[in-house]
Coordinates of C-alpha atoms and ligand atoms in Angstrom, one line a residue:
M6 CA 71.3 -7.2 -34.6
A7 CA 69.5 -10.0 -36.4
A8 CA 68.0 -9.1 -39.8
M9 CA 64.3 -8.6 -39.8
S10 CA 62.3 -11.4 -41.5
E11 CA 60.2 -10.6 -44.6
I12 CA 57.0 -11.0 -42.6
S13 CA 58.2 -8.8 -39.6
Y14 CA 59.2 -6.1 -42.1
F15 CA 55.8 -6.4 -43.7
F16 CA 54.0 -5.7 -40.4
S17 CA 56.6 -3.1 -39.2
E18 CA 56.0 0.7 -38.9
Q19 CA 57.9 1.2 -42.2
G20 CA 56.6 -1.9 -43.9
P21 CA 54.2 -2.2 -46.9
L22 CA 51.1 -2.6 -44.8
A23 CA 51.7 0.7 -43.0
E24 CA 52.0 2.3 -46.4
V25 CA 48.5 1.2 -47.5
I26 CA 46.7 1.6 -44.1
S27 CA 46.9 5.0 -42.6
G28 CA 47.4 4.9 -38.9
F29 CA 48.5 1.3 -38.9
T30 CA 50.1 0.3 -35.6
P31 CA 52.3 -2.9 -35.4
R32 CA 51.0 -5.5 -33.0
Q33 CA 53.4 -8.1 -31.7
A34 CA 50.6 -10.8 -31.5
Q35 CA 49.8 -10.2 -35.2
T36 CA 53.4 -10.6 -36.3
D37 CA 53.8 -13.7 -34.1
M38 CA 50.8 -15.3 -35.8
A39 CA 52.1 -14.4 -39.2
E40 CA 55.5 -15.9 -38.4
A41 CA 53.8 -19.2 -37.3
V42 CA 51.8 -19.2 -40.5
V43 CA 55.1 -18.8 -42.5
D44 CA 56.5 -21.9 -40.7
A45 CA 53.3 -23.9 -41.3
I46 CA 53.5 -23.1 -45.0
K47 CA 57.2 -23.9 -45.2
T48 CA 56.8 -27.3 -43.4
K49 CA 53.4 -28.1 -44.9
S50 CA 52.1 -28.7 -41.5
A51 CA 49.0 -27.9 -39.4
L52 CA 48.7 -24.9 -37.2
V53 CA 45.9 -24.1 -34.7
V54 CA 45.7 -20.5 -33.4
E55 CA 43.4 -18.9 -30.9
A56 CA 43.7 -15.2 -31.6
G57 CA 41.9 -13.0 -29.1
T58 CA 39.7 -10.2 -30.4
G59 CA 41.8 -7.3 -31.7
T60 CA 44.9 -9.3 -32.6
G61 CA 44.3 -8.8 -36.4
K62 CA 44.3 -12.4 -37.3
T63 CA 42.9 -11.9 -40.8
F64 CA 45.9 -9.9 -42.0
A65 CA 48.2 -12.3 -40.0
Y66 CA 47.2 -15.2 -42.2
L67 CA 46.6 -13.4 -45.5
A68 CA 50.0 -11.7 -45.6
P69 CA 52.2 -14.8 -45.3
A70 CA 49.8 -16.7 -47.6
L71 CA 50.1 -14.1 -50.3
L72 CA 53.8 -13.6 -49.8
S73 CA 54.4 -17.4 -50.2
K74 CA 53.2 -17.2 -53.8
R75 CA 51.3 -20.4 -53.3
R76 CA 47.7 -21.1 -54.2
F77 CA 45.4 -21.1 -51.3
I78 CA 41.8 -21.3 -50.0
V79 CA 40.4 -19.3 -47.1
S80 CA 37.2 -20.7 -45.7
T81 CA 35.1 -18.6 -43.4
G82 CA 32.1 -19.4 -41.1
T83 CA 29.4 -17.3 -42.9
K84 CA 28.6 -15.6 -46.2
N85 CA 28.8 -12.2 -44.4
L86 CA 32.4 -12.9 -43.3
Q87 CA 33.2 -14.2 -46.8
E88 CA 32.1 -10.9 -48.3
Q89 CA 33.9 -8.9 -45.7
L90 CA 37.1 -10.8 -46.3
F91 CA 36.9 -10.7 -50.0
H92 CA 35.8 -7.1 -50.5
R93 CA 37.6 -5.4 -47.6
D94 CA 40.6 -7.3 -46.1
L95 CA 41.9 -9.1 -49.1
P96 CA 42.2 -6.1 -51.4
L97 CA 44.1 -4.2 -48.8
V98 CA 46.7 -6.9 -48.3
K99 CA 46.9 -7.5 -52.0
K100 CA 47.6 -3.8 -52.5
A101 CA 50.6 -4.1 -50.1
I102 CA 52.0 -7.3 -51.7
D103 CA 50.9 -8.1 -55.2
K104 CA 48.0 -6.5 -57.0
S105 CA 48.1 -9.0 -59.8
K106 CA 47.1 -12.0 -57.7
K107 CA 43.9 -13.5 -59.1
T108 CA 41.2 -13.8 -56.4
A109 CA 37.8 -15.4 -56.5
L110 CA 34.8 -15.5 -54.2
L111 CA 32.8 -18.7 -54.5
K112 CA 29.5 -19.3 -52.8
G113 CA 27.2 -22.3 -52.5
R114 CA 25.0 -23.1 -55.5
A115 CA 21.8 -21.7 -53.8
N116 CA 23.3 -18.2 -54.3
Y117 CA 23.5 -18.3 -58.0
A118 CA 20.6 -17.8 -60.4
C119 CA 19.9 -20.9 -62.5
L120 CA 19.2 -20.0 -66.1
H121 CA 17.7 -23.4 -66.8
R122 CA 15.1 -23.1 -64.0
I123 CA 14.3 -19.5 -64.9
A124 CA 13.7 -20.6 -68.5
Q125 CA 11.7 -23.6 -67.3
H126 CA 9.3 -21.3 -65.4
G127 CA 9.2 -19.2 -68.5
G128 CA 6.6 -16.4 -68.5
G129 CA 5.7 -17.1 -64.9
N130 CA 3.8 -20.0 -63.6
Q131 CA 0.1 -20.5 -62.7
L132 CA 1.3 -22.2 -59.5
F133 CA 2.9 -19.0 -58.3
E134 CA 1.3 -16.7 -55.8
K135 CA 1.1 -13.0 -56.7
E136 CA 4.1 -12.0 -54.6
V137 CA 6.2 -14.8 -56.0
L138 CA 5.2 -13.8 -59.5
H139 CA 6.2 -10.2 -58.8
D140 CA 9.7 -11.3 -57.5
F141 CA 10.0 -13.7 -60.5
S142 CA 9.6 -10.9 -62.9
L143 CA 12.3 -8.9 -61.1
V144 CA 14.7 -11.8 -61.3
K145 CA 14.0 -12.3 -65.0
K146 CA 14.8 -8.7 -65.7
W147 CA 17.9 -8.6 -63.4
V148 CA 19.4 -11.8 -64.8
T149 CA 19.9 -10.2 -68.2
T150 CA 22.1 -7.5 -66.6
T151 CA 24.1 -9.3 -63.9
N152 CA 27.6 -10.5 -64.5
S153 CA 27.9 -12.7 -61.4
G154 CA 24.4 -14.1 -61.2
D155 CA 24.7 -13.8 -57.4
I156 CA 21.2 -13.5 -56.2
G157 CA 22.4 -11.4 -53.2
E158 CA 22.9 -8.5 -55.6
L159 CA 19.2 -8.3 -56.2
T160 CA 18.3 -6.2 -53.2
S161 CA 14.8 -5.5 -54.4
I162 CA 13.7 -9.0 -53.3
K163 CA 13.7 -10.2 -49.7
E164 CA 16.5 -12.5 -48.5
D165 CA 13.9 -15.2 -47.8
S166 CA 11.7 -14.6 -50.9
Q167 CA 9.9 -17.7 -52.0
V168 CA 11.1 -17.1 -55.5
I169 CA 14.7 -18.0 -54.6
P170 CA 14.3 -21.8 -54.6
V171 CA 12.4 -21.5 -57.9
V172 CA 15.3 -19.6 -59.6
T173 CA 18.3 -21.4 -58.1
S174 CA 19.4 -24.9 -58.5
T175 CA 19.9 -27.9 -56.2
V176 CA 22.1 -30.9 -56.7
D177 CA 18.8 -32.7 -57.3
N178 CA 17.7 -30.6 -60.3
C179 CA 20.9 -29.3 -61.8
L180 CA 21.5 -30.8 -65.2
G181 CA 25.2 -30.2 -65.2
K182 CA 27.0 -30.9 -68.5
D183 CA 23.7 -31.8 -70.1
C184 CA 22.3 -28.4 -69.5
T185 CA 21.7 -26.2 -72.6
H186 CA 22.8 -23.2 -70.5
Y187 CA 26.0 -24.8 -69.3
D188 CA 28.3 -22.4 -71.1
D189 CA 26.6 -19.3 -69.7
C190 CA 25.7 -20.9 -66.3
F191 CA 26.7 -18.5 -63.5
L192 CA 27.6 -21.3 -61.1
V193 CA 29.8 -23.0 -63.7
L194 CA 31.5 -19.6 -64.5
A195 CA 32.0 -18.9 -60.8
R196 CA 33.6 -22.3 -60.3
K197 CA 35.8 -21.8 -63.4
K198 CA 37.0 -18.5 -62.1
A199 CA 37.8 -20.1 -58.8
M200 CA 39.8 -22.8 -60.6
E201 CA 41.9 -20.2 -62.3
A202 CA 42.4 -18.0 -59.1
D203 CA 45.4 -17.9 -56.8
V204 CA 43.2 -17.2 -53.8
I205 CA 39.8 -18.6 -53.4
V206 CA 37.4 -17.5 -50.6
V207 CA 34.7 -20.0 -49.7
N208 CA 32.7 -20.8 -46.6
H209 CA 32.8 -24.0 -44.5
H210 CA 29.6 -25.4 -45.9
L211 CA 30.9 -25.1 -49.4
F212 CA 34.3 -26.5 -48.5
F213 CA 32.9 -29.6 -46.9
A214 CA 30.2 -30.1 -49.5
D215 CA 33.1 -30.2 -52.0
L216 CA 35.4 -32.4 -49.9
A217 CA 32.7 -34.9 -49.2
L218 CA 31.7 -34.8 -52.9
K219 CA 28.2 -33.8 -51.9
D220 CA 28.0 -31.4 -54.8
T221 CA 29.1 -32.7 -58.1
G222 CA 31.5 -31.0 -60.5
F223 CA 33.4 -29.1 -57.8
G224 CA 35.6 -31.9 -56.3
E225 CA 38.6 -30.9 -58.4
L226 CA 39.2 -27.6 -56.6
I227 CA 40.5 -28.6 -53.2
P228 CA 43.3 -31.0 -54.1
E229 CA 44.9 -28.2 -56.2
V230 CA 45.8 -25.9 -53.3
D231 CA 48.9 -25.6 -51.2
L232 CA 47.3 -24.1 -48.2
V233 CA 43.9 -24.2 -46.5
I234 CA 43.0 -21.6 -43.9
F235 CA 39.9 -21.9 -41.8
D236 CA 38.8 -18.7 -40.1
E237 CA 36.1 -19.0 -37.4
A238 CA 37.5 -22.5 -37.2
H239 CA 35.5 -23.3 -34.0
Q240 CA 32.5 -24.0 -36.3
V241 CA 34.3 -26.6 -38.4
P242 CA 33.7 -29.7 -36.4
D243 CA 29.9 -29.4 -36.5
I244 CA 29.7 -28.4 -40.1
A245 CA 32.1 -31.2 -41.2
S246 CA 30.0 -33.8 -39.3
E247 CA 27.0 -32.7 -41.3
Y248 CA 28.7 -33.3 -44.6
F249 CA 30.5 -36.5 -43.6
G250 CA 27.1 -38.0 -42.8
E251 CA 24.0 -38.6 -44.9
S252 CA 20.6 -36.9 -44.7
V253 CA 17.4 -37.1 -46.6
S254 CA 14.3 -34.9 -46.2
S255 CA 10.6 -35.1 -47.1
R256 CA 10.9 -31.6 -48.6
Q257 CA 13.7 -32.8 -51.0
L258 CA 11.6 -35.8 -52.1
N259 CA 8.5 -33.8 -52.3
D260 CA 10.1 -31.0 -54.4
L261 CA 11.5 -33.6 -56.8
L262 CA 8.1 -35.2 -57.2
R263 CA 6.5 -31.8 -57.7
D264 CA 9.0 -31.0 -60.5
M265 CA 8.3 -34.4 -62.0
I266 CA 4.5 -33.7 -62.0
A267 CA 5.2 -30.3 -63.6
I268 CA 7.2 -32.0 -66.4
Q269 CA 4.5 -34.6 -67.0
K270 CA 1.9 -31.9 -67.3
S271 CA 3.9 -29.6 -69.6
V272 CA 6.2 -31.9 -71.6
L273 CA 5.1 -35.6 -71.3
K274 CA 1.4 -35.1 -71.6
D275 CA 0.8 -38.8 -72.5
A276 CA 2.5 -40.0 -69.3
A277 CA -0.4 -39.4 -66.9
Q278 CA 0.5 -42.5 -64.8
L279 CA 3.7 -40.7 -63.7
S280 CA 1.8 -37.9 -62.0
L281 CA -0.6 -40.4 -60.4
V282 CA 2.2 -42.4 -58.7
A283 CA 4.1 -39.2 -57.8
E284 CA 1.0 -37.6 -56.2
K285 CA 0.3 -40.8 -54.3
T286 CA 3.9 -40.8 -53.0
Q287 CA 3.6 -37.2 -52.0
R288 CA 0.5 -38.1 -49.9
I289 CA 2.3 -41.0 -48.2
I290 CA 5.3 -38.8 -47.4
A291 CA 2.9 -36.2 -45.8
D292 CA 1.4 -39.1 -43.8
L293 CA 4.8 -39.8 -42.2
R294 CA 5.1 -36.2 -41.0
L295 CA 1.6 -36.6 -39.4
L296 CA 2.9 -39.3 -37.1
F297 CA 5.0 -36.6 -35.3
P298 CA 3.7 -33.7 -33.1
Y299 CA 3.1 -30.4 -34.9
D300 CA 5.8 -28.5 -33.0
P301 CA 9.3 -28.8 -34.5
K302 CA 11.3 -31.4 -32.6
R303 CA 14.5 -33.4 -32.8
G304 CA 14.8 -37.0 -31.6
N305 CA 16.4 -40.4 -31.9
W306 CA 15.5 -41.9 -35.2
A307 CA 16.7 -45.4 -34.4
Q308 CA 14.3 -45.4 -31.5
K309 CA 11.4 -44.1 -33.6
L310 CA 12.0 -46.9 -36.1
E311 CA 11.0 -49.3 -33.4
D312 CA 7.4 -47.9 -33.6
P313 CA 5.6 -50.2 -36.1
K314 CA 3.6 -47.4 -37.6
I315 CA 6.7 -45.4 -38.4
A316 CA 8.6 -48.4 -39.8
E317 CA 5.6 -49.3 -41.9
A318 CA 5.4 -45.7 -43.2
M319 CA 9.0 -45.8 -44.2
T320 CA 8.6 -49.1 -46.0
S321 CA 5.6 -47.7 -47.8
I322 CA 7.5 -44.6 -48.9
R323 CA 10.4 -46.7 -50.1
E324 CA 8.1 -49.0 -52.2
N325 CA 6.3 -46.0 -53.7
V326 CA 9.5 -44.1 -54.6
E327 CA 10.7 -47.3 -56.3
Q328 CA 7.4 -47.4 -58.2
V329 CA 7.7 -43.8 -59.3
Q330 CA 11.2 -44.6 -60.5
E331 CA 9.9 -47.6 -62.5
V332 CA 7.2 -45.6 -64.2
A333 CA 9.7 -42.8 -64.9
K334 CA 12.1 -45.3 -66.5
V335 CA 9.5 -46.1 -69.1
H336 CA 9.9 -42.5 -70.4
E337 CA 13.7 -42.4 -70.0
G338 CA 15.4 -40.5 -72.8
R339 CA 12.4 -38.2 -73.5
D340 CA 13.4 -35.4 -71.2
K341 CA 16.7 -34.5 -69.6
D342 CA 15.2 -33.3 -66.4
L343 CA 13.3 -36.5 -66.0
D344 CA 16.4 -38.6 -66.7
L345 CA 18.2 -36.7 -63.9
M346 CA 15.3 -37.3 -61.5
I347 CA 15.6 -41.1 -62.1
E348 CA 19.2 -40.9 -61.1
R349 CA 18.5 -38.8 -58.1
L350 CA 15.8 -41.1 -56.9
S351 CA 18.4 -43.9 -56.7
E352 CA 20.6 -41.7 -54.6
I353 CA 17.6 -40.8 -52.3
L354 CA 16.8 -44.4 -51.9
S355 CA 20.3 -45.3 -50.9
A356 CA 20.3 -42.3 -48.4
M357 CA 17.0 -43.7 -47.0
D358 CA 18.6 -47.1 -46.6
A359 CA 21.6 -45.5 -44.8
V360 CA 19.5 -43.5 -42.3
S361 CA 17.4 -46.6 -41.6
D362 CA 20.4 -49.0 -40.9
V363 CA 20.2 -49.2 -37.1
T364 CA 23.1 -51.7 -37.0
R365 CA 25.7 -49.1 -38.0
E366 CA 28.3 -48.2 -35.3
N367 CA 29.9 -44.9 -34.5
V368 CA 27.1 -42.9 -36.0
S369 CA 24.0 -41.2 -34.7
L370 CA 20.6 -41.7 -36.5
W371 CA 18.4 -38.7 -35.6
Y372 CA 15.5 -36.8 -37.0
E373 CA 14.2 -33.2 -36.9
T374 CA 10.8 -31.9 -37.9
T375 CA 9.7 -28.5 -39.2
P376 CA 6.0 -27.7 -39.2
K377 CA 5.6 -29.4 -42.6
H378 CA 8.6 -31.7 -43.1
I379 CA 10.9 -34.3 -41.5
I380 CA 14.6 -34.6 -42.1
L381 CA 16.5 -37.8 -41.3
H382 CA 20.2 -37.7 -40.5
L383 CA 23.0 -40.1 -40.1
T384 CA 25.9 -38.2 -38.5
P385 CA 29.3 -39.7 -37.6
L386 CA 30.1 -39.4 -33.8
S387 CA 33.6 -38.2 -34.6
I388 CA 35.2 -36.7 -37.7
A389 CA 38.7 -36.9 -36.3
D390 CA 39.9 -40.0 -38.2
K391 CA 38.3 -39.1 -41.5
F392 CA 39.5 -35.5 -41.4
S393 CA 43.1 -36.4 -40.4
A394 CA 43.2 -39.0 -43.2
I395 CA 42.1 -36.3 -45.7
M396 CA 44.8 -34.0 -44.4
D397 CA 47.4 -36.8 -44.7
Q398 CA 46.5 -37.3 -48.4
Q399 CA 46.9 -33.6 -49.2
D400 CA 50.4 -32.2 -49.7
S401 CA 49.4 -28.9 -48.1
A402 CA 49.6 -26.7 -45.0
W403 CA 46.5 -26.1 -42.8
V404 CA 45.7 -23.2 -40.6
F405 CA 42.8 -23.2 -38.1
T406 CA 42.1 -20.0 -36.4
S407 CA 39.3 -18.4 -34.3
A408 CA 38.9 -16.2 -31.2
T409 CA 37.4 -19.2 -29.4
L410 CA 39.2 -22.6 -29.7
M411 CA 40.6 -23.2 -26.2
V412 CA 39.0 -24.3 -23.1
E413 CA 40.9 -23.0 -20.0
S414 CA 44.1 -22.4 -21.9
D415 CA 44.0 -25.9 -23.5
F416 CA 43.6 -26.8 -27.2
S417 CA 43.2 -30.5 -26.6
H418 CA 39.4 -30.5 -27.0
Y419 CA 39.5 -28.9 -30.4
Q420 CA 42.5 -31.0 -31.5
S421 CA 40.9 -34.3 -30.6
Q422 CA 37.6 -33.3 -32.2
M423 CA 39.4 -32.5 -35.5
G424 CA 42.1 -35.2 -35.4
L425 CA 44.8 -32.5 -35.1
N426 CA 46.8 -34.1 -32.4
N427 CA 50.1 -33.4 -34.1
A428 CA 49.4 -29.8 -35.0
S429 CA 51.4 -26.8 -33.6
T430 CA 49.3 -24.5 -31.4
L431 CA 49.6 -20.9 -30.6
L432 CA 47.6 -18.6 -28.2
L433 CA 47.6 -14.9 -28.8
D434 CA 45.9 -12.9 -26.1
S435 CA 43.8 -10.0 -27.0
P436 CA 45.6 -6.6 -26.8
F437 CA 42.7 -5.1 -25.0
D438 CA 42.9 -4.0 -21.4
Y439 CA 39.9 -5.9 -20.1
Q440 CA 40.6 -4.9 -16.4
Q441 CA 40.0 -1.3 -17.4
Q442 CA 37.6 -1.7 -20.2
A443 CA 35.1 -4.3 -18.9
M444 CA 33.3 -5.7 -15.9
L445 CA 31.9 -9.2 -15.4
C446 CA 28.9 -9.5 -13.1
V447 CA 27.4 -12.8 -11.9
P448 CA 24.5 -11.4 -9.9
R449 CA 24.1 -12.5 -6.3
F450 CA 20.9 -14.2 -4.9
L451 CA 19.8 -15.8 -8.1
P452 CA 17.7 -19.0 -7.9
E453 CA 18.8 -22.1 -9.8
P454 CA 18.6 -21.5 -13.6
N455 CA 15.7 -24.0 -14.0
D456 CA 13.7 -22.5 -11.1
R457 CA 10.5 -20.8 -12.3
S458 CA 11.3 -17.6 -10.3
I459 CA 14.3 -17.0 -12.4
R460 CA 12.0 -15.1 -14.9
S461 CA 11.2 -12.4 -12.5
H462 CA 14.9 -12.0 -11.5
L463 CA 15.9 -11.8 -15.2
L464 CA 13.2 -9.2 -15.9
S465 CA 14.3 -7.0 -13.0
I466 CA 18.0 -7.3 -14.0
C467 CA 17.3 -6.5 -17.6
L468 CA 15.3 -3.4 -16.6
Q469 CA 18.1 -2.1 -14.3
L470 CA 20.8 -2.7 -16.9
I471 CA 18.7 -1.0 -19.7
D472 CA 18.2 2.0 -17.5
A473 CA 21.9 2.3 -16.6
S474 CA 23.1 1.7 -20.2
K475 CA 20.3 3.8 -21.7
G476 CA 19.5 0.9 -24.1
R477 CA 22.6 -0.1 -26.2
A478 CA 22.4 -3.6 -24.8
F479 CA 22.3 -7.1 -26.2
M480 CA 20.2 -9.6 -24.1
L481 CA 21.4 -13.0 -25.2
F482 CA 19.3 -16.0 -24.3
T483 CA 19.7 -19.7 -24.6
S484 CA 16.0 -20.4 -25.2
H485 CA 13.7 -18.8 -27.7
A486 CA 10.7 -19.0 -25.3
M487 CA 12.5 -17.3 -22.4
M488 CA 13.8 -14.6 -24.8
R489 CA 10.2 -13.8 -26.0
D490 CA 8.7 -13.9 -22.6
I491 CA 11.2 -11.5 -21.0
A492 CA 11.4 -9.2 -24.1
N493 CA 7.6 -8.8 -24.1
Q494 CA 7.5 -7.9 -20.5
V495 CA 10.4 -5.5 -20.9
K496 CA 8.5 -3.9 -23.8
E497 CA 5.6 -3.1 -21.5
E498 CA 7.9 -1.4 -18.9
I499 CA 10.1 0.9 -21.0
D500 CA 9.6 3.5 -23.7
T501 CA 12.7 2.8 -25.8
Q502 CA 12.7 0.5 -28.7
V503 CA 12.9 -3.3 -28.0
L504 CA 14.1 -5.3 -30.9
I505 CA 13.4 -9.1 -30.9
Q506 CA 15.1 -11.7 -33.0
G507 CA 12.6 -13.3 -35.4
D508 CA 10.5 -10.1 -35.9
T509 CA 12.6 -9.3 -39.0
T510 CA 15.9 -10.4 -40.6
K511 CA 19.2 -10.4 -38.6
Q512 CA 20.6 -7.6 -40.8
A513 CA 17.5 -5.4 -40.5
L514 CA 17.6 -5.8 -36.7
L515 CA 21.2 -4.8 -36.5
D516 CA 20.7 -1.8 -38.8
T517 CA 17.9 -0.6 -36.5
F518 CA 19.9 -1.3 -33.4
L519 CA 22.8 0.9 -34.8
S520 CA 20.6 3.7 -36.0
D521 CA 18.5 3.9 -32.8
Q522 CA 21.0 5.0 -30.0
S523 CA 18.7 3.7 -27.2
A524 CA 17.5 0.4 -28.7
V525 CA 17.9 -2.9 -26.8
L526 CA 18.1 -6.2 -28.7
F527 CA 16.8 -9.5 -27.4
A528 CA 18.2 -12.5 -29.3
T529 CA 19.2 -16.1 -29.2
G530 CA 21.7 -18.2 -31.2
A531 CA 22.3 -16.1 -34.3
F532 CA 23.5 -13.1 -32.4
W533 CA 25.9 -15.0 -30.1
E534 CA 28.6 -14.8 -32.8
G535 CA 29.6 -13.0 -36.0
V536 CA 28.2 -9.6 -34.8
D537 CA 30.6 -6.8 -34.5
V538 CA 29.2 -3.7 -32.9
K539 CA 32.0 -1.3 -31.8
G540 CA 32.1 1.8 -29.6
D541 CA 29.2 3.3 -27.7
D542 CA 26.6 1.5 -29.6
L543 CA 26.9 -1.6 -27.4
L544 CA 27.7 -1.1 -23.7
C545 CA 26.1 -4.1 -22.1
V546 CA 25.7 -7.9 -22.9
L547 CA 23.5 -10.0 -20.7
I548 CA 23.6 -13.8 -21.0
D549 CA 20.6 -15.6 -19.3
K550 CA 22.4 -18.9 -18.5
L551 CA 25.4 -21.1 -19.3
P552 CA 24.8 -22.3 -22.9
F553 CA 24.8 -26.1 -22.4
S554 CA 23.3 -27.9 -25.4
S555 CA 19.9 -29.3 -24.8
P556 CA 20.2 -32.8 -23.3
D557 CA 17.4 -33.7 -25.7
D558 CA 19.7 -33.2 -28.7
P559 CA 20.0 -36.7 -30.1
L560 CA 23.4 -36.2 -31.6
L561 CA 24.7 -35.0 -28.3
Q562 CA 23.0 -37.9 -26.6
A563 CA 24.8 -40.3 -28.9
R564 CA 28.1 -38.7 -28.3
I565 CA 27.6 -38.8 -24.6
E566 CA 26.7 -42.5 -24.7
D567 CA 29.7 -43.2 -26.9
C568 CA 32.0 -41.3 -24.5
R569 CA 30.6 -43.3 -21.5
K570 CA 31.1 -46.6 -23.3
K571 CA 34.7 -45.7 -23.7
G572 CA 35.0 -45.0 -20.0
G573 CA 35.1 -41.2 -20.4
N574 CA 33.4 -38.5 -18.5
A575 CA 31.0 -37.0 -21.0
F576 CA 30.1 -33.9 -18.9
S577 CA 33.7 -32.7 -18.7
E578 CA 34.9 -34.0 -22.0
I579 CA 32.0 -33.0 -24.2
Q580 CA 29.3 -30.8 -22.6
I581 CA 31.5 -28.4 -20.7
P582 CA 34.0 -27.6 -23.6
Q583 CA 31.1 -27.1 -26.0
A584 CA 29.4 -24.7 -23.6
V585 CA 32.6 -22.8 -22.8
I586 CA 33.2 -22.1 -26.5
T587 CA 29.7 -20.9 -27.0
L588 CA 29.9 -18.7 -23.9
K589 CA 33.2 -17.2 -25.1
Q590 CA 31.5 -16.4 -28.4
G591 CA 28.6 -14.6 -26.7
A592 CA 30.8 -12.7 -24.3
G593 CA 33.0 -11.7 -27.2
R594 CA 30.3 -9.4 -28.6
L595 CA 31.0 -6.8 -25.8
I596 CA 34.6 -5.5 -26.3
R597 CA 35.4 -5.2 -30.0
D598 CA 37.9 -2.3 -29.9
G599 CA 40.7 -0.8 -27.8
N600 CA 38.4 2.0 -26.7
D601 CA 35.2 0.0 -26.0
R602 CA 33.9 -0.3 -22.5
G603 CA 31.1 -2.3 -21.1
V604 CA 29.5 -4.8 -18.8
L605 CA 29.0 -8.5 -19.2
V606 CA 26.3 -10.0 -17.0
I607 CA 25.9 -13.8 -16.8
C608 CA 22.7 -14.7 -14.8
D609 CA 23.8 -18.2 -13.8
N610 CA 25.0 -18.8 -10.3
R611 CA 26.5 -22.2 -11.3
L612 CA 29.5 -20.1 -12.3
V613 CA 30.3 -19.6 -8.6
T614 CA 28.5 -22.5 -6.9
K615 CA 29.8 -25.4 -9.1
Q616 CA 33.4 -26.5 -9.4
Y617 CA 33.1 -26.5 -13.2
G618 CA 32.2 -22.8 -13.1
Q619 CA 36.0 -22.2 -13.0
S620 CA 36.3 -23.7 -16.5
F621 CA 34.0 -21.0 -17.8
I622 CA 35.4 -18.1 -15.8
G623 CA 39.0 -19.2 -16.5
S624 CA 38.2 -19.2 -20.3
L625 CA 36.8 -15.6 -20.4
P626 CA 39.0 -12.5 -20.7
N627 CA 40.3 -11.2 -17.4
M628 CA 37.7 -8.5 -16.6
K629 CA 37.0 -6.7 -13.4
R630 CA 34.5 -8.8 -11.4
T631 CA 31.5 -8.1 -9.3
R632 CA 28.5 -9.9 -7.8
S633 CA 26.6 -6.7 -7.4
I634 CA 24.2 -5.5 -10.1
Q635 CA 24.4 -2.0 -8.6
Q636 CA 28.1 -2.0 -9.2
A637 CA 27.6 -3.2 -12.7
C638 CA 25.0 -0.4 -13.2
D639 CA 27.4 2.2 -11.7
F640 CA 30.1 1.0 -14.2
L641 CA 27.7 1.5 -17.0
S642 CA 26.6 4.9 -15.9
S643 CA 30.3 6.0 -15.5
I644 CA 30.9 5.2 -19.2
D645 CA 28.9 8.2 -20.3
Ligands
LIG726 S1 24.1 -26.1 -65.2 FE1 22.7 -26.5 -63.5 S2 22.8 -24.5 -62.4 FE2 23.7 -24.1 -64.4 S3 21.9 -23.3 -65.5 FE3 22.1 -25.6 -65.9 S4 20.7 -26.5 -64.4 FE4 21.1 -24.4 -63.7

């Protein structure tokens, strides 16, 4: 009999993992993935793994990475996952392999208190509202006791407290090495710790900000590792595109000018001209926003620049920013913060030039508005060439894993997006028995998804399902307006608690959902992924329609146009794969455990009437199927 490999032994019934996890059961898929990661590390190659829910992919990459004795980075999709990996999974695997390994959790700069900014605002600031002042005093007290400076530790202030931007830094206002607090700076200390660690846990935003050198002083970390692992890797293409492009926002410029005015008023009292030009520029920036409708919108910026009023406003902003910079230069050397602002203004001016250059090819110029601001973006249409060039330069292994990378048993969409055409691929099916555990229902007699009468159908289906599952349901929508409309009508019809996304934070909604056994949750985007509700707490997931991206999305439009120019079929090459991955994520909320049971209802008859419906159905786990809502309800009732 062939000798067992180190990794197979690790995951075996007698192995080290079984010793530290009581009730550990070996899973073939987990060992297979671990073996593939071992190979990728040995050959310094790239590996793409779709690991169905329940395969145990986290341990399957952590164990070989730790056993290899190499230095590595794990990048996750969100801060929550980062925390879970660092505080729960990593310590367990370390315990089974090598407790002495140094590990570090590194978050983006907006998570760390900035001692300079806290000192700058001193004993509070007359500009603060009462609530901000109250939170500011809590931060000031806490900052003397914390070791990490991670603002998430301070649970007595809200996640979205307005004090957070006041007490944390941005690339625009961080003084870096010139800062008098540099030696005690929490961000600097966290990065130093990461530099000394064997295992660094980051998130995709931080990873790509670093890689694209969008955050200074951190670029030295990534070239030093032997292995990079992306968990939730389906999010990487979109996040990477963001960082490989350029963007500039009226808020960013406005905040910089506001800080400049504050410095003039408190430190450079003889430089009144500075505030005058800065205030004038703030007004001109606000005027640009007024040229757009109030309701937030996204659109094609290159087209907007053809409007003489908008082009004129941009020229005027540019001239005024230059003027502010000229006036500020007169006072250069008098204040470190002001010196930094002069530099940052140059960078903002060059970003403004980049997003206004309509002659550039292979990029999309687009804008988005919030009620008060406008953000201008330049985004590359593809990151494949750039990313594969980066991988070629690094002498490391790369692992990309997620439960949702394939479209109809095919990795090619993901591989071509990322430039991973030579990577090895591996599919690991979920160990769950979906035929027994779950039912997929595409209700009969539904109108087309855009027909007005779909609302009454959705309402009726929601009510029937909630009744059968006694709450414990996620109603996932593709549009915020539709979600609110149906949720409000459901509220009037039932006595149980109806939770609606947007009414409070995501975590607070989830906590209430878990504590109230009969609650039903209405949500959009944020709940389609990264939510793990096991057991009887969640029996039913409804999806209102196939999650195609809005055709108004300017970035999508640019990609579609580019695909057509190259002779491709944008619908099948871009839109369907994107929607399949999103649907798989949403559907994945239902069965999270070997004992879970439940019903997935997708209220979109295109799944059965259109040929492309097969790409969606064929990408979902193999559940029992029905077209009858009654059967779905019977299945739900039988779970009790
Ligand atoms: S180095 Fe930057 S982040 Fe750190 S305290 Fe100074 S200004 Fe704040």
